[in-house]
């Protein structure tokens, strides 16, 4: 599977980094914007080369000779995480001033999967209109909203939940806690406990008969 991972200059660059960790068995094409490089330095302890080493291929955000720039190059789709409001606005209006934006345009015109992990709050009417436009064009708009029903124990748990939801769109399902599964596991444990108790009772009765 070939997937493009774009990291733009919004807060939350860890989402893109963790995506690369979980996509180690896929062929990944990484694009990091110049603003994202600054945010990486501010928000994380990662060295840029350390992040790039997680990807199969790395391209500069102004490299319009990259293969993913063309619809004739086959790849499953792209995840932009995080997706800044500037990037969202350009995608919504068909402006491809960077390679990340061009990849998004290719995904939309070729009917390939495009997931935008947007990062902004609160949202203006302009933000919402841009989200609606890209959604109508075929993109998956996924604000970075972690769940809490899975009882996260760390910030990384919150991050990984969002990453898992983004990968769901590509049919890649991580082994993460999902809604309803915890209840099913509890019911299974109760059922198993009941079977064990029944077996113990039967064994006790059997021993009593032998005596």
mmCIF file of C-alpha atoms in Angstrom:
data_model
loop_
_atom_site.group_PDB
_atom_site.id
_atom_site.type_symbol
_atom_site.label_atom_id
_atom_site.label_comp_id
_atom_site.label_asym_id
_atom_site.label_seq_id
_atom_site.Cartn_x
_atom_site.Cartn_y
_atom_site.Cartn_z
ATOM 1 C CA UNK A 1 0.000 0.000 0.000
ATOM 2 C CA UNK A 2 1.237 3.467 -0.944
ATOM 3 C CA UNK A 3 0.173 6.354 1.290
ATOM 4 C CA UNK A 4 1.259 9.985 1.303
ATOM 5 C CA UNK A 5 1.701 11.578 4.728
ATOM 6 C CA UNK A 6 1.680 15.362 4.780
ATOM 7 C CA UNK A 7 2.628 17.297 7.906
ATOM 8 C CA UNK A 8 1.750 20.991 7.853
ATOM 9 C CA UNK A 9 2.484 23.819 10.270
ATOM 10 C CA UNK A 10 -0.459 23.454 12.632
ATOM 11 C CA UNK A 11 -0.031 22.368 16.236
ATOM 12 C CA UNK A 12 -0.153 18.588 16.599
ATOM 13 C CA UNK A 13 2.715 17.435 14.400
ATOM 14 C CA UNK A 14 2.881 14.332 16.603
ATOM 15 C CA UNK A 15 -0.152 13.005 14.688
ATOM 16 C CA UNK A 16 1.866 12.804 11.487
ATOM 17 C CA UNK A 17 4.851 11.311 13.265
ATOM 18 C CA UNK A 18 2.771 8.561 14.863
ATOM 19 C CA UNK A 19 1.154 7.814 11.509
ATOM 20 C CA UNK A 20 4.584 6.982 10.134
ATOM 21 C CA UNK A 21 5.206 4.646 13.087
ATOM 22 C CA UNK A 22 2.045 2.675 12.351
ATOM 23 C CA UNK A 23 2.627 2.667 8.582
ATOM 24 C CA UNK A 24 6.058 1.060 8.757
ATOM 25 C CA UNK A 25 4.804 -1.900 6.685
ATOM 26 C CA UNK A 26 3.444 0.377 3.955
ATOM 27 C CA UNK A 27 5.259 2.413 1.320
ATOM 28 C CA UNK A 28 5.053 5.964 2.605
ATOM 29 C CA UNK A 29 5.736 9.270 0.886
ATOM 30 C CA UNK A 30 6.479 11.962 3.453
ATOM 31 C CA UNK A 31 6.136 15.704 2.856
ATOM 32 C CA UNK A 32 6.859 18.162 5.670
ATOM 33 C CA UNK A 33 6.109 21.847 5.178
ATOM 34 C CA UNK A 34 8.631 24.495 6.240
ATOM 35 C CA UNK A 35 6.304 25.735 8.970
ATOM 36 C CA UNK A 36 5.862 22.174 10.203
ATOM 37 C CA UNK A 37 9.625 21.869 10.635
ATOM 38 C CA UNK A 38 9.514 24.808 13.037
ATOM 39 C CA UNK A 39 6.579 23.327 14.947
ATOM 40 C CA UNK A 40 8.386 19.969 15.200
ATOM 41 C CA UNK A 41 11.257 21.754 16.915
ATOM 42 C CA UNK A 42 8.881 23.582 19.270
ATOM 43 C CA UNK A 43 6.519 20.730 20.161
ATOM 44 C CA UNK A 44 8.659 17.594 20.090
ATOM 45 C CA UNK A 45 12.077 16.248 20.885
ATOM 46 C CA UNK A 46 12.408 14.680 17.442
ATOM 47 C CA UNK A 47 15.192 15.523 15.057
ATOM 48 C CA UNK A 48 13.982 16.107 11.500
ATOM 49 C CA UNK A 49 16.191 13.351 10.099
ATOM 50 C CA UNK A 50 14.794 10.952 12.706
ATOM 51 C CA UNK A 51 11.276 11.593 11.422
ATOM 52 C CA UNK A 52 12.296 11.333 7.775
ATOM 53 C CA UNK A 53 13.938 7.975 8.493
ATOM 54 C CA UNK A 54 10.486 6.597 9.384
ATOM 55 C CA UNK A 55 9.273 7.106 5.786
ATOM 56 C CA UNK A 56 10.069 5.175 2.621
ATOM 57 C CA UNK A 57 10.391 8.332 0.517
ATOM 58 C CA UNK A 58 10.789 11.988 1.482
ATOM 59 C CA UNK A 59 10.036 14.991 -0.731
ATOM 60 C CA UNK A 60 10.383 18.735 -0.229
ATOM 61 C CA UNK A 61 7.116 20.639 -0.157
ATOM 62 C CA UNK A 62 8.140 22.624 -3.232
ATOM 63 C CA UNK A 63 9.210 19.608 -5.292
ATOM 64 C CA UNK A 64 6.691 19.429 -8.113
ATOM 65 C CA UNK A 65 8.742 16.753 -9.868
ATOM 66 C CA UNK A 66 7.818 14.228 -7.152
ATOM 67 C CA UNK A 67 5.903 11.208 -8.538
ATOM 68 C CA UNK A 68 2.934 11.804 -6.205
ATOM 69 C CA UNK A 69 2.411 15.117 -8.007
ATOM 70 C CA UNK A 70 0.791 13.285 -10.918
ATOM 71 C CA UNK A 71 -2.458 11.382 -11.129
ATOM 72 C CA UNK A 72 -0.741 8.833 -13.360
ATOM 73 C CA UNK A 73 1.334 7.690 -10.362
ATOM 74 C CA UNK A 74 -0.690 5.126 -8.437
ATOM 75 C CA UNK A 75 -1.066 5.499 -4.689
ATOM 76 C CA UNK A 76 -4.012 4.750 -2.406
ATOM 77 C CA UNK A 77 -4.363 8.231 -0.982
ATOM 78 C CA UNK A 78 -3.068 10.772 1.474
ATOM 79 C CA UNK A 79 -3.404 11.781 5.096
ATOM 80 C CA UNK A 80 -2.556 15.347 6.050
ATOM 81 C CA UNK A 81 -1.951 15.384 9.782
ATOM 82 C CA UNK A 82 -2.129 17.949 11.107
ATOM 83 C CA UNK A 83 -3.857 19.973 8.423
ATOM 84 C CA UNK A 84 -3.562 23.725 8.968
ATOM 85 C CA UNK A 85 -6.426 26.053 8.082
ATOM 86 C CA UNK A 86 -4.240 27.640 5.383
ATOM 87 C CA UNK A 87 -3.730 24.239 3.747
ATOM 88 C CA UNK A 88 -7.420 23.447 4.124
ATOM 89 C CA UNK A 89 -8.368 26.764 2.523
ATOM 90 C CA UNK A 90 -6.087 26.231 -0.450
ATOM 91 C CA UNK A 91 -7.344 22.678 -1.000
ATOM 92 C CA UNK A 92 -10.960 23.858 -0.766
ATOM 93 C CA UNK A 93 -10.306 26.485 -3.443
ATOM 94 C CA UNK A 94 -8.222 24.350 -5.801
ATOM 95 C CA UNK A 95 -4.979 26.195 -5.071
ATOM 96 C CA UNK A 96 -1.899 23.973 -5.304
ATOM 97 C CA UNK A 97 0.971 26.202 -4.235
ATOM 98 C CA UNK A 98 2.754 23.356 -2.401
ATOM 99 C CA UNK A 99 3.317 19.653 -3.012
ATOM 100 C CA UNK A 100 1.031 18.744 -0.094
ATOM 101 C CA UNK A 101 -1.782 20.763 -1.645
ATOM 102 C CA UNK A 102 -1.104 19.258 -5.068
ATOM 103 C CA UNK A 103 -1.280 15.728 -3.642
ATOM 104 C CA UNK A 104 -4.647 16.613 -2.096
ATOM 105 C CA UNK A 105 -5.826 17.912 -5.463
ATOM 106 C CA UNK A 106 -4.700 14.679 -7.134
ATOM 107 C CA UNK A 107 -6.595 12.612 -4.560
ATOM 108 C CA UNK A 108 -9.803 14.559 -5.136
ATOM 109 C CA UNK A 109 -9.652 14.525 -8.926
ATOM 110 C CA UNK A 110 -8.672 10.837 -9.062
ATOM 111 C CA UNK A 111 -11.259 9.810 -6.441
ATOM 112 C CA UNK A 112 -8.623 8.566 -3.999
ATOM 113 C CA UNK A 113 -8.824 8.671 -0.234
ATOM 114 C CA UNK A 114 -7.929 12.007 1.333
ATOM 115 C CA UNK A 115 -8.047 12.403 5.113
ATOM 116 C CA UNK A 116 -7.566 15.848 6.621
ATOM 117 C CA UNK A 117 -6.808 15.810 10.355
ATOM 118 C CA UNK A 118 -7.673 19.442 10.944
ATOM 119 C CA UNK A 119 -6.287 21.375 13.909
ATOM 120 C CA UNK A 120 -7.953 24.611 14.932
ATOM 121 C CA UNK A 121 -10.352 25.792 17.604
ATOM 122 C CA UNK A 122 -12.685 27.578 17.730
ATOM 123 C CA UNK A 123 -13.709 27.419 14.094
ATOM 124 C CA UNK A 124 -14.770 30.463 12.083
ATOM 125 C CA UNK A 125 -17.502 30.413 9.467
ATOM 126 C CA UNK A 126 -14.766 30.444 6.806
ATOM 127 C CA UNK A 127 -13.152 27.334 8.330
ATOM 128 C CA UNK A 128 -16.484 25.533 8.394
ATOM 129 C CA UNK A 129 -17.297 26.496 4.804
ATOM 130 C CA UNK A 130 -13.911 25.215 3.641
ATOM 131 C CA UNK A 131 -14.465 21.941 5.500
ATOM 132 C CA UNK A 132 -17.855 21.569 3.851
ATOM 133 C CA UNK A 133 -16.371 22.226 0.406
ATOM 134 C CA UNK A 134 -13.650 19.578 0.713
ATOM 135 C CA UNK A 135 -16.104 17.119 2.229
ATOM 136 C CA UNK A 136 -18.437 17.556 -0.709
ATOM 137 C CA UNK A 137 -15.443 17.060 -3.012
ATOM 138 C CA UNK A 138 -14.777 13.671 -1.422
ATOM 139 C CA UNK A 139 -12.321 14.281 1.414
ATOM 140 C CA UNK A 140 -12.705 12.926 4.936
ATOM 141 C CA UNK A 141 -12.573 15.843 7.361
ATOM 142 C CA UNK A 142 -11.464 14.559 10.736
ATOM 143 C CA UNK A 143 -10.820 17.175 13.425
ATOM 144 C CA UNK A 144 -8.326 15.891 15.961
ATOM 145 C CA UNK A 145 -10.920 14.966 18.596
ATOM 146 C CA UNK A 146 -9.731 12.094 20.821
ATOM 147 C CA UNK A 147 -12.187 9.892 22.699
ATOM 148 C CA UNK A 148 -12.186 9.199 26.421
ATOM 149 C CA UNK A 149 -14.365 6.079 26.614
ATOM 150 C CA UNK A 150 -11.210 4.043 26.009
ATOM 151 C CA UNK A 151 -9.811 5.364 29.302
ATOM 152 C CA UNK A 152 -6.578 6.902 27.956
ATOM 153 C CA UNK A 153 -3.665 6.861 30.370
ATOM 154 C CA UNK A 154 -1.341 9.201 28.503
ATOM 155 C CA UNK A 155 -1.236 11.934 25.891
ATOM 156 C CA UNK A 156 0.093 9.344 23.461
ATOM 157 C CA UNK A 157 -3.066 7.263 23.988
ATOM 158 C CA UNK A 158 -5.110 10.306 22.920
ATOM 159 C CA UNK A 159 -2.897 10.833 19.878
ATOM 160 C CA UNK A 160 -3.011 7.178 18.842
ATOM 161 C CA UNK A 161 -6.818 7.135 18.961
ATOM 162 C CA UNK A 162 -6.974 9.920 16.375
ATOM 163 C CA UNK A 163 -4.307 8.200 14.268
ATOM 164 C CA UNK A 164 -6.268 4.935 14.406
ATOM 165 C CA UNK A 165 -9.422 6.668 13.167
ATOM 166 C CA UNK A 166 -7.488 8.232 10.284
ATOM 167 C CA UNK A 167 -6.125 4.828 9.268
ATOM 168 C CA UNK A 168 -9.607 3.284 9.454
ATOM 169 C CA UNK A 169 -10.390 5.220 6.263
ATOM 170 C CA UNK A 170 -7.738 3.126 4.488
ATOM 171 C CA UNK A 171 -8.933 -0.191 5.888
ATOM 172 C CA UNK A 172 -5.989 -0.307 8.285
ATOM 173 C CA UNK A 173 -7.412 -1.129 11.702
ATOM 174 C CA UNK A 174 -5.089 -0.754 14.664
ATOM 175 C CA UNK A 175 -5.479 -2.857 17.782
ATOM 176 C CA UNK A 176 -7.008 -0.085 19.845
ATOM 177 C CA UNK A 177 -9.900 0.090 22.295
ATOM 178 C CA UNK A 178 -13.135 0.816 20.449
ATOM 179 C CA UNK A 179 -16.659 1.648 21.513
ATOM 180 C CA UNK A 180 -18.575 -1.424 22.669
ATOM 181 C CA UNK A 181 -15.577 -3.739 22.722
ATOM 182 C CA UNK A 182 -14.906 -3.149 26.414
ATOM 183 C CA UNK A 183 -18.480 -4.157 27.279
ATOM 184 C CA UNK A 184 -18.177 -7.275 25.136
ATOM 185 C CA UNK A 185 -14.948 -8.247 26.901
ATOM 186 C CA UNK A 186 -16.599 -7.754 30.289
ATOM 187 C CA UNK A 187 -19.524 -9.945 29.232
ATOM 188 C CA UNK A 188 -17.107 -12.586 27.961
ATOM 189 C CA UNK A 189 -15.243 -12.568 31.286
ATOM 190 C CA UNK A 190 -18.536 -12.941 33.173
ATOM 191 C CA UNK A 191 -19.595 -15.806 30.929
ATOM 192 C CA UNK A 192 -16.238 -17.514 31.370
ATOM 193 C CA UNK A 193 -16.403 -16.953 35.124
ATOM 194 C CA UNK A 194 -19.877 -18.518 35.185
ATOM 195 C CA UNK A 195 -18.681 -21.538 33.208
ATOM 196 C CA UNK A 196 -15.738 -21.997 35.574
ATOM 197 C CA UNK A 197 -18.024 -21.808 38.612
ATOM 198 C CA UNK A 198 -20.393 -24.358 37.030
ATOM 199 C CA UNK A 199 -17.485 -26.689 36.260
ATOM 200 C CA UNK A 200 -16.212 -26.402 39.832
ATOM 201 C CA UNK A 201 -19.678 -27.174 41.191
ATOM 202 C CA UNK A 202 -20.008 -30.207 38.926
ATOM 203 C CA UNK A 203 -16.590 -31.436 40.025
ATOM 204 C CA UNK A 204 -17.553 -31.059 43.686
ATOM 205 C CA UNK A 205 -20.777 -33.012 43.165
ATOM 206 C CA UNK A 206 -18.877 -35.731 41.323
ATOM 207 C CA UNK A 207 -16.357 -36.059 44.147
ATOM 208 C CA UNK A 208 -19.194 -36.303 46.650
ATOM 209 C CA UNK A 209 -20.719 -39.210 44.719
ATOM 210 C CA UNK A 210 -17.382 -41.025 44.630
ATOM 211 C CA UNK A 211 -17.162 -40.848 48.385
#
